[in-house]
mmCIF file of C-alpha atoms and ligand atoms in Angstrom:
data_model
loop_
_atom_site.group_PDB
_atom_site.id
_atom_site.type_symbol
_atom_site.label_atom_id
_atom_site.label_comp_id
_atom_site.label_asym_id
_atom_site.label_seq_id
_atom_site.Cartn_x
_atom_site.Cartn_y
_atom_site.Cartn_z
ATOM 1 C CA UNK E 1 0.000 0.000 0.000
ATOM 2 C CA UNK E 2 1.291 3.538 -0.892
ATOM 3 C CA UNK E 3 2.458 5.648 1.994
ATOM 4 C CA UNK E 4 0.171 9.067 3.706
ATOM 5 C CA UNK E 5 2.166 11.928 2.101
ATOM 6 C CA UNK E 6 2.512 14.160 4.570
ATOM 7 C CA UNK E 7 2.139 17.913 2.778
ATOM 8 C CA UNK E 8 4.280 20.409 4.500
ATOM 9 C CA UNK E 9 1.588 22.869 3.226
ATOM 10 C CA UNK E 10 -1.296 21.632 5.509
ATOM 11 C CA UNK E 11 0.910 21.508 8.500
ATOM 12 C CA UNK E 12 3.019 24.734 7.943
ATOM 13 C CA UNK E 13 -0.897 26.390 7.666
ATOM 14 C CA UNK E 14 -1.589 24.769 11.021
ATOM 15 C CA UNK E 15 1.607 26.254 12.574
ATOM 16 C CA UNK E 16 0.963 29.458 11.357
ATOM 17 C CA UNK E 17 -2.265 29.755 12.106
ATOM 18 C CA UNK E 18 -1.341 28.825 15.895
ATOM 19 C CA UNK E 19 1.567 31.354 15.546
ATOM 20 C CA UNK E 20 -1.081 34.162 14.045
ATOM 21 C CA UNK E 21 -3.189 33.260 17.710
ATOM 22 C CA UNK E 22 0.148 34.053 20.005
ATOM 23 C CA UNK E 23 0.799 36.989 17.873
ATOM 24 C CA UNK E 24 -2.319 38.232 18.271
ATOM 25 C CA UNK E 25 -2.779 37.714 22.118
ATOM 26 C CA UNK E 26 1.000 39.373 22.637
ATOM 27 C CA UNK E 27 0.472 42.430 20.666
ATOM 28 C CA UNK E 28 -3.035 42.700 22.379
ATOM 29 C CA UNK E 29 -0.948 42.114 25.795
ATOM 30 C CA UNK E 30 1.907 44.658 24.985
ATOM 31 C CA UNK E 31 1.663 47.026 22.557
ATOM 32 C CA UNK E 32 4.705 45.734 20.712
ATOM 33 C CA UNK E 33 4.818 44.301 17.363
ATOM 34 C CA UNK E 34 7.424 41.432 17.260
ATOM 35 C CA UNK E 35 10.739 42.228 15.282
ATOM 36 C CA UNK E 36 12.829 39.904 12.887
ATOM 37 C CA UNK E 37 16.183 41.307 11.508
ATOM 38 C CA UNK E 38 17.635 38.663 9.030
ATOM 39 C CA UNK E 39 21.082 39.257 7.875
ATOM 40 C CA UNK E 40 22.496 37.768 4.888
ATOM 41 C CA UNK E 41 26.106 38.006 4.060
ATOM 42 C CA UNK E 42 27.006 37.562 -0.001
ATOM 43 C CA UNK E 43 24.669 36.726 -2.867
ATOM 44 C CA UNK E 44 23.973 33.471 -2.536
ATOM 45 C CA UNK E 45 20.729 32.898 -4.938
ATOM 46 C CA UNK E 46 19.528 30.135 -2.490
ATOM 47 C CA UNK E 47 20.349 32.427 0.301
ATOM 48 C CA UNK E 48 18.233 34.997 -1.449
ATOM 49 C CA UNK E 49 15.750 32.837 -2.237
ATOM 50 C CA UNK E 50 15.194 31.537 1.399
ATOM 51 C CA UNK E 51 15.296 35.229 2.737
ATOM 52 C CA UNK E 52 13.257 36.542 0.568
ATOM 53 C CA UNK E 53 10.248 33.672 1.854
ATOM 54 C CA UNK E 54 10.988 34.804 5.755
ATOM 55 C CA UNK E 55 10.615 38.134 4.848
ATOM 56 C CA UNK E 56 7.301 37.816 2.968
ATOM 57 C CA UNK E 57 5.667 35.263 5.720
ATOM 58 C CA UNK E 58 6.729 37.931 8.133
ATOM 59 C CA UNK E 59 4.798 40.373 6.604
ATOM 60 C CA UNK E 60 1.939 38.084 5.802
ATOM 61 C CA UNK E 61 1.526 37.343 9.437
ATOM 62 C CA UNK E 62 1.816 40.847 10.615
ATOM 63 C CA UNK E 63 5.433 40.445 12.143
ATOM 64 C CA UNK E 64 7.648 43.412 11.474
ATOM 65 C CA UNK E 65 10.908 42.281 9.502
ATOM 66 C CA UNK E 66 14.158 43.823 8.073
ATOM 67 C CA UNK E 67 17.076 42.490 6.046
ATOM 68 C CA UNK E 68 20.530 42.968 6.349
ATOM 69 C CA UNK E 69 22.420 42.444 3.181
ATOM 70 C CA UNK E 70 25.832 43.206 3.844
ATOM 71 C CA UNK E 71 28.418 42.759 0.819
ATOM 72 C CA UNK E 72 30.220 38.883 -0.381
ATOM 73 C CA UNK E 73 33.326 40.876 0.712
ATOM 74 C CA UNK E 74 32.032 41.417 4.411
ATOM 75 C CA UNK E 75 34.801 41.386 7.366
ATOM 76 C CA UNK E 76 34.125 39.325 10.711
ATOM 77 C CA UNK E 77 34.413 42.374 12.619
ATOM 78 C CA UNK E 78 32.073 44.481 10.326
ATOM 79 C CA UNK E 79 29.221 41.304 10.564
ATOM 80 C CA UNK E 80 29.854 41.243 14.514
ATOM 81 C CA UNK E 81 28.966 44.775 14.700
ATOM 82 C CA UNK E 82 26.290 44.471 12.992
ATOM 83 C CA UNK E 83 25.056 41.224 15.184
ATOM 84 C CA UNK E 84 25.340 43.514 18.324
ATOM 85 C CA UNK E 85 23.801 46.342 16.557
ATOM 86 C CA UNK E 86 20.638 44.528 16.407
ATOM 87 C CA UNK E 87 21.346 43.055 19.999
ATOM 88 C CA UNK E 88 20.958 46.545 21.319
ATOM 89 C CA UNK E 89 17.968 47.357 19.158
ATOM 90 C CA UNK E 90 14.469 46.876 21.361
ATOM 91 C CA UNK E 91 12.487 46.453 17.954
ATOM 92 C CA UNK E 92 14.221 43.527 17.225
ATOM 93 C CA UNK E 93 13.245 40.365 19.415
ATOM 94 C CA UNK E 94 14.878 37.908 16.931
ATOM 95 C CA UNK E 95 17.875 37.966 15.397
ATOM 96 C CA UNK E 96 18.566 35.047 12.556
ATOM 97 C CA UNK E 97 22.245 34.940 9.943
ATOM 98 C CA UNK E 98 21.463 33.783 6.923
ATOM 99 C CA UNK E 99 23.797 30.194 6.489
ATOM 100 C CA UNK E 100 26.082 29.411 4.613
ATOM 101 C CA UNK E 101 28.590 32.196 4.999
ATOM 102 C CA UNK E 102 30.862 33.187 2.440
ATOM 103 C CA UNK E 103 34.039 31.420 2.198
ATOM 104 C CA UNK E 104 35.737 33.593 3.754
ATOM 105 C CA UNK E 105 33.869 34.036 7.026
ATOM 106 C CA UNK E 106 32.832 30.188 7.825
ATOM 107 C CA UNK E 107 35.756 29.559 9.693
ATOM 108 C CA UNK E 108 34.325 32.259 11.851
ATOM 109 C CA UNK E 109 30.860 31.051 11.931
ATOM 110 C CA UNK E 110 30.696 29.920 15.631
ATOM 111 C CA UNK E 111 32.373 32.591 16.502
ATOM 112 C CA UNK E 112 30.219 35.136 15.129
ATOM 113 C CA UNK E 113 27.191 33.058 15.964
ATOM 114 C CA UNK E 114 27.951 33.273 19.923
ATOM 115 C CA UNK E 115 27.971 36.713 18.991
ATOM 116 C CA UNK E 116 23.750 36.728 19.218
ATOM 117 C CA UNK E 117 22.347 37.522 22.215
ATOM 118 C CA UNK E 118 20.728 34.012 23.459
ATOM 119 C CA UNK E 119 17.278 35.545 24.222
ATOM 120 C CA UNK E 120 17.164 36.954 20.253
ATOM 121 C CA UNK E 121 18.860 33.303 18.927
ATOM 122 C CA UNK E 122 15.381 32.145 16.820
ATOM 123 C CA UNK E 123 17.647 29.877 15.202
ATOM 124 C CA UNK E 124 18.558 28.173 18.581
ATOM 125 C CA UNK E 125 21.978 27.932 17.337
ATOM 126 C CA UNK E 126 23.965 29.840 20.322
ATOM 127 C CA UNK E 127 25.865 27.124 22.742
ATOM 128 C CA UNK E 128 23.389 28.342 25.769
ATOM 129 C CA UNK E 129 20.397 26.984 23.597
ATOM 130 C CA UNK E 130 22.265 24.301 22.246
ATOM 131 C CA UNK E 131 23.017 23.078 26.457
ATOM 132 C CA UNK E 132 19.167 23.833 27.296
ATOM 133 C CA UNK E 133 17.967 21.424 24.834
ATOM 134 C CA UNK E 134 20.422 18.834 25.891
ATOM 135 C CA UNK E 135 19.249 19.007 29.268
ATOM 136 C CA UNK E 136 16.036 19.331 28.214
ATOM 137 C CA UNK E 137 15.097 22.872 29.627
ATOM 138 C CA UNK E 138 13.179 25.169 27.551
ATOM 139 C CA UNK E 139 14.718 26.929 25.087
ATOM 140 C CA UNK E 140 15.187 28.497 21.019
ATOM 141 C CA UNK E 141 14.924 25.429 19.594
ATOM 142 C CA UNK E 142 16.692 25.342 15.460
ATOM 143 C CA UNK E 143 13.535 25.898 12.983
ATOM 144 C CA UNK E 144 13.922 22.782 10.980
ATOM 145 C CA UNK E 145 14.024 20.245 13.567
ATOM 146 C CA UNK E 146 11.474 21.506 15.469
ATOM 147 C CA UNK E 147 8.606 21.418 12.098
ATOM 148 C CA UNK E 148 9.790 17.498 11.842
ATOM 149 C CA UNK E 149 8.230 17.178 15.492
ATOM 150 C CA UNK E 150 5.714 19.487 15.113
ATOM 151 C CA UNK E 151 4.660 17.408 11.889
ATOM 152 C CA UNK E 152 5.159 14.288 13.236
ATOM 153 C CA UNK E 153 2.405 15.421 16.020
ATOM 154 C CA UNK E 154 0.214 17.020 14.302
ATOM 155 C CA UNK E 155 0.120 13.388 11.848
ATOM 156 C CA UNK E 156 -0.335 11.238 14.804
ATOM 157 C CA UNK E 157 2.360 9.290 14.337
ATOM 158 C CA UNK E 158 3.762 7.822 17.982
ATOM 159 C CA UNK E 159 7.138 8.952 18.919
ATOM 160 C CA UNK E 160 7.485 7.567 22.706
ATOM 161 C CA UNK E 161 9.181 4.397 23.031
ATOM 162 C CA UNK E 162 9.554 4.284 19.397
ATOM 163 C CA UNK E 163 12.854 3.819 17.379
ATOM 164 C CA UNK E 164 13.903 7.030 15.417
ATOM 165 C CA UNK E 165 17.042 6.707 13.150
ATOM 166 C CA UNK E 166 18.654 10.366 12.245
ATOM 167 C CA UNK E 167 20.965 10.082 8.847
ATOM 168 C CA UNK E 168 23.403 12.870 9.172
ATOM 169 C CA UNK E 169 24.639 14.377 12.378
ATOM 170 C CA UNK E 170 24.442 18.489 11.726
ATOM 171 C CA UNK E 171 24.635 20.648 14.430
ATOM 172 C CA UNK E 172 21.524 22.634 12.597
ATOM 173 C CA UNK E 173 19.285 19.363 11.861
ATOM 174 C CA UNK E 174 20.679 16.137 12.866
ATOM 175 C CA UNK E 175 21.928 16.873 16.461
ATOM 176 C CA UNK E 176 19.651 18.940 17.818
ATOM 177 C CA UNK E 177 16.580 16.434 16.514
ATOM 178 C CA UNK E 178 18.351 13.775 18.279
ATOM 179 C CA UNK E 179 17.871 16.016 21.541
ATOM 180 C CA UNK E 180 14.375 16.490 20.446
ATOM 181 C CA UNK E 181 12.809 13.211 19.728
ATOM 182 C CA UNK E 182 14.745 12.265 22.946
ATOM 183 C CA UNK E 183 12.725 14.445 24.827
ATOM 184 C CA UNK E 184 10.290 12.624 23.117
ATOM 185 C CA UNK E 185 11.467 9.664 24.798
ATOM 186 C CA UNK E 186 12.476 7.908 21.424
ATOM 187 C CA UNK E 187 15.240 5.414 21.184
ATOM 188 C CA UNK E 188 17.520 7.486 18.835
ATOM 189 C CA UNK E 189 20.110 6.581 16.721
ATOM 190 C CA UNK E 190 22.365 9.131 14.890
ATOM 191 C CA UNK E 191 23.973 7.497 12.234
ATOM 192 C CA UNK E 192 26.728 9.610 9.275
ATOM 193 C CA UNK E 193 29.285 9.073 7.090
ATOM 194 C CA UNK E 194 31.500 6.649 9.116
ATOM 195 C CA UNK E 195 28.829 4.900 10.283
ATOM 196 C CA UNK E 196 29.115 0.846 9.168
ATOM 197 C CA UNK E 197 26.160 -1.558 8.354
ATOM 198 C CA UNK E 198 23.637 1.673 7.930
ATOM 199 C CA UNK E 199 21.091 -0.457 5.937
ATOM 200 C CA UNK E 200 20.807 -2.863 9.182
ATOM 201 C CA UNK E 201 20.423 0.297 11.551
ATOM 202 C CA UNK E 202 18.137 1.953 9.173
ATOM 203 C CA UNK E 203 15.997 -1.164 9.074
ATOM 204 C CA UNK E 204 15.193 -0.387 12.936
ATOM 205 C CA UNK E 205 13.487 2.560 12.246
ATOM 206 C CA UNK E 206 10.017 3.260 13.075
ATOM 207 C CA UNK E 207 10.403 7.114 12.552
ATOM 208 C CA UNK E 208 13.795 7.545 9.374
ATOM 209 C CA UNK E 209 14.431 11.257 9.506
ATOM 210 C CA UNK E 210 17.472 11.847 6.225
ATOM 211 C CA UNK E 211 19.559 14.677 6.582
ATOM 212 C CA UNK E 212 22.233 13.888 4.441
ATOM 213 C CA UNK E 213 22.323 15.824 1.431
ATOM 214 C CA UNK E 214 22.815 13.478 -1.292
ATOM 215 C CA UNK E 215 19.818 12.661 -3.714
ATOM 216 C CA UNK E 216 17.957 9.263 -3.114
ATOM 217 C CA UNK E 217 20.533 8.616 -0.667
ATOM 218 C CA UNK E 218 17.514 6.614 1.188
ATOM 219 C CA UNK E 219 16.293 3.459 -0.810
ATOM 220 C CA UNK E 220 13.451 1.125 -0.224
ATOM 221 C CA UNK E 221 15.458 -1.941 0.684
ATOM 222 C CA UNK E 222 17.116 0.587 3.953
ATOM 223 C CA UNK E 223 13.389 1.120 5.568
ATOM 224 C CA UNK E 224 10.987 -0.792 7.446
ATOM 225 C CA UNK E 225 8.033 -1.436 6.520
ATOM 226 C CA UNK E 226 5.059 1.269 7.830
ATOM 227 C CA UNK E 227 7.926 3.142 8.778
ATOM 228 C CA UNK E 228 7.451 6.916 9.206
ATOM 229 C CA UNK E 229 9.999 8.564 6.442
ATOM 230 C CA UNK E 230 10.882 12.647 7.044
ATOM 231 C CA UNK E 231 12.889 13.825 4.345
ATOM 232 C CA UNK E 232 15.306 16.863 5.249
ATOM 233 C CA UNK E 233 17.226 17.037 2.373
ATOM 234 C CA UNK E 234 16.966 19.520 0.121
ATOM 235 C CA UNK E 235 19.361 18.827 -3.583
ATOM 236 C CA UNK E 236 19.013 20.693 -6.804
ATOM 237 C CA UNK E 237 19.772 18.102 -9.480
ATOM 238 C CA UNK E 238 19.073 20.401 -12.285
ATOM 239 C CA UNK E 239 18.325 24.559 -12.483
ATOM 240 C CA UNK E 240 14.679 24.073 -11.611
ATOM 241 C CA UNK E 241 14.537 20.597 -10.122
ATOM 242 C CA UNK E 242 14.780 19.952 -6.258
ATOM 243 C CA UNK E 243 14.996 16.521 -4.719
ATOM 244 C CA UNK E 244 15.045 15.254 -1.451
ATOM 245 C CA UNK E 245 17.437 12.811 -0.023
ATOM 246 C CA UNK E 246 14.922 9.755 0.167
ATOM 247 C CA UNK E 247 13.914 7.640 -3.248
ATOM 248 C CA UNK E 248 10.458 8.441 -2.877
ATOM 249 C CA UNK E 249 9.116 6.631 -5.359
ATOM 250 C CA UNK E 250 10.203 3.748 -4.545
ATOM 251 C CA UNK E 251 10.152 4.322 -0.598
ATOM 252 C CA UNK E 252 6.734 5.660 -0.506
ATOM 253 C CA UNK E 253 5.697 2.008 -1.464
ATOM 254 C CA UNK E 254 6.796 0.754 1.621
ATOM 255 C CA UNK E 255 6.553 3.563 4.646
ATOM 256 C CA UNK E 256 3.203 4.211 5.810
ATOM 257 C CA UNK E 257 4.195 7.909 5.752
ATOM 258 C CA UNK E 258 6.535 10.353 3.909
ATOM 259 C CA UNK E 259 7.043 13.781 3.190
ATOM 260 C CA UNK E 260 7.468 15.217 -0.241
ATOM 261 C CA UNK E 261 10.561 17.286 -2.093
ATOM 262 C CA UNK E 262 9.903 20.071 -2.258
ATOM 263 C CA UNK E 263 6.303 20.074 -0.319
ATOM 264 C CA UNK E 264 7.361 18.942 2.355
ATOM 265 C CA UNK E 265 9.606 19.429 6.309
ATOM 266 C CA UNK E 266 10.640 22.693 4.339
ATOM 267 C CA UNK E 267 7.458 24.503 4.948
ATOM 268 C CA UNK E 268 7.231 24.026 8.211
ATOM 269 C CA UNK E 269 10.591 25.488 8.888
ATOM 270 C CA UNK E 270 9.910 28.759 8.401
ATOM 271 C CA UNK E 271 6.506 28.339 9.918
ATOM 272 C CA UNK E 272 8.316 27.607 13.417
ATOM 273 C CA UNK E 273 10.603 30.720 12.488
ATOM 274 C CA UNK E 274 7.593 32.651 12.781
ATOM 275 C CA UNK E 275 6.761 31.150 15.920
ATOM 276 C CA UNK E 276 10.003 31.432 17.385
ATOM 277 C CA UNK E 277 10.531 34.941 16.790
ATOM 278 C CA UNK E 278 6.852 35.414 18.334
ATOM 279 C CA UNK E 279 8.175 33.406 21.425
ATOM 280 C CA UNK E 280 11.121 35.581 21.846
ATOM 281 C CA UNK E 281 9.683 38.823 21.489
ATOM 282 C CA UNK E 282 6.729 37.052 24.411
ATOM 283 C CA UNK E 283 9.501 36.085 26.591
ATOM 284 C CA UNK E 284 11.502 39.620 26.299
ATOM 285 C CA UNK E 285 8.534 41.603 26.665
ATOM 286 C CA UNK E 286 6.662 39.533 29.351
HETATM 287 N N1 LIG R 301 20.527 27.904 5.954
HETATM 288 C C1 LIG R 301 19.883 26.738 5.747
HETATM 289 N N2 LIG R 301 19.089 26.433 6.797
HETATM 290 C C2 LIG R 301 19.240 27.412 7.694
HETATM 291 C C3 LIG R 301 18.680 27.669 8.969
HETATM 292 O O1 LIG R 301 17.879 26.900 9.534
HETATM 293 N N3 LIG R 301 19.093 28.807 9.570
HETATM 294 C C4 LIG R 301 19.977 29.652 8.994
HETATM 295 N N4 LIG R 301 20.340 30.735 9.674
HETATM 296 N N5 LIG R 301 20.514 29.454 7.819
HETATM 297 C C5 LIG R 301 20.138 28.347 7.163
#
C-alpha cells in the first residue's frame, strides 16, 4: 500500500495559524509588534531565495521584519557589529544569519554566531540553547528540527518508546533532533558518514528522519516497513529541479508515511521561524 504523504503545506498552515493566535494575544498584551532582523552576508541565490520567503511570511503574518544584506566581501568584525547592533535594538526580538557564509567568514561562523544575544537566537543555534535542549530545559529550539516534530504530532504518528534513526549528524538538523525526539522519549540513533552496516540500523526505524544531502541517498530496501519517512534534504539536481534525499518513489511504497521534495519538512521550517521569533519577542517583553 502507498504511503500518507505528509504535505508540508497543511501543517506549515496549522503552525501558522497557531503562531497568528500568540501573535495576536501578545500584541493585544503589549503594545509591541514582534521584530525579525535577518542578515544575509554575499549573494547566494539560495540564500536569497530563502530570505526573501521569511521576509514575505513575516509580513503576511503581521510580524515586522528587516534584512541585512551586507556585501560577499564582508569582514568578521564588520558582521559582529552588525550582530550587536541589532542586539541593542528593542524592535528587534529575533535575530537570525542567513547560512552558509561566504568562504571567507565560515571559519568564523561559531564565533560570530555566539555573537547573538541568546534571548534573540530564533535559530537556537547559540551554545546556551544548544546546552538547554540537551538538558532538556526550555529553550530556542533550530527551525527545521522543530517542524519534523511538530509534523510528526500534528500526523499522529507515535514517537514515545519508538525507534527514530537520524541520517546525518548536523549541528543545525541532525543533532539537535536527536535532543528532540529524545525528549520525546524515542530510542535514537544518529547514524553519518562513518557509520558501518547503515542499511541494518536503518531497518530499525520506526520514525527515518534523512539529513544527508545526497539525492535518493535513502532506498526502499534501507526502511521498514510502515515506517514513518521525514525527508530533510533539500538537492538541486538540475536549475529548476529539487529533490530530497529519500527515493520516494520507490520508498513511498513501503513507509506508511513520507514527506514530499519540495512540499514537504521545508514549509514548516519557516513556519516555526515565525513562531520562534513570536516566542522571543513574548519572553523579552513579558
Ligand atoms: N541555511 C539553511 N538552513 C538554515 C537555517 O535553519 N538557519 C539559517 N540561519 N541558515 C540556514
Amino acid at each position: 500500500m502507498s504511503a500518507v504523504i505528509l504535505s508540508g503545506k497543511t501543517y506549515a498552515q496549522e503552525l501558522k495559524n497557531q503562531a497568528k493566535i500568540n501573535l495576536t494575544e501578545l500584541i493585544r498584551q503589549t503594545g509591541v509588534t514582534p521584530g525579525l532582523a535577518v542578515i544575509i552576508v554575499g549573494a547566494d541565490p539560495a540564500s536569497q531565495v530563502y530570505v526573501r520567503n521569511k521576509h514575505r511570511t513575516c509580513r503576511e503574518m503581521g510580524i515586522n521584519s528587516q534584512v541585512i544584506s551586507l556585501p560577499e566581501n564582508t569582514g568578521k568584525s564588520a558582521l559582529i557589529t552588525a550582530i550587536k547592533k541589532l542586539n541593542e535594538d528593542v524592535s528587534v526580538h529575533g535575530i537570525l544569519l542567513q547560512l552558509p557564509l561566504p568562504k571567507t567568514l565560515q571559519p568564523y561562523e561559531s564565533e560570530i554566531l555566539y555573537n547573538i544575544n541568546p534571548s534573540k537566537d530564533v535559530d537556537g543555534f547559540h551554545p546556551v540553547n544548544v546546552g538547554k535542549l540537551s538538558i532538556g530545559e526550555k529553550c530556542m529550539v533550530p527551525c527545521t528540527p522543530l517542524g519534523c516534530i511538530k509534523m510528526l504530532e500534528s500526523a499522529g504518528i507515535p514517537i514515545d518508546g519508538k525507534n527514530a534513526v537520524i541520517i546525518g549528524r548536523s549541528n543545525i538538523v541532525g543533532k539537535p533532533m536527536a535532543n528532540l525526539l529524545l525528549a520525546k522519549n524515542a530510542t535514537v540513533t544518529i547514524c553519518h558518514s562513518h557509520t558501518q552496516n547503515l542499511k541494518d540500523i536503518t531497518r530499525t526505524a520506526d520514525i527515518l528522519i534523512a539529513a544527508v544531502g545526497r539525492p535518493a541517498f535513502v532506498t526502499a530496501d534501507m526502511i521498514k516497513p510502515g515506517a514513518a519517512i521525514i525527508d530533510v534534504g533539500i538537492n538541486r539536481i538540475a536549475p529548476k529541479k529539487l529533490v530530497g534525499d529519500v527515493d520516494f518513489t520507490a520508498v513511498k511504497e513501503k513507509a506508511a508515511f513520507i514527506t514530499p521534495v519540495p512540499g514537504g519538512v521545508g514549509l514548516l521550517t519557516i513556519a516555526t521561524l515565525m513562531q520562534n521569533t513570536i516566542e522571543a519577542a513574548r519572553q523579552q517583553l513579558l
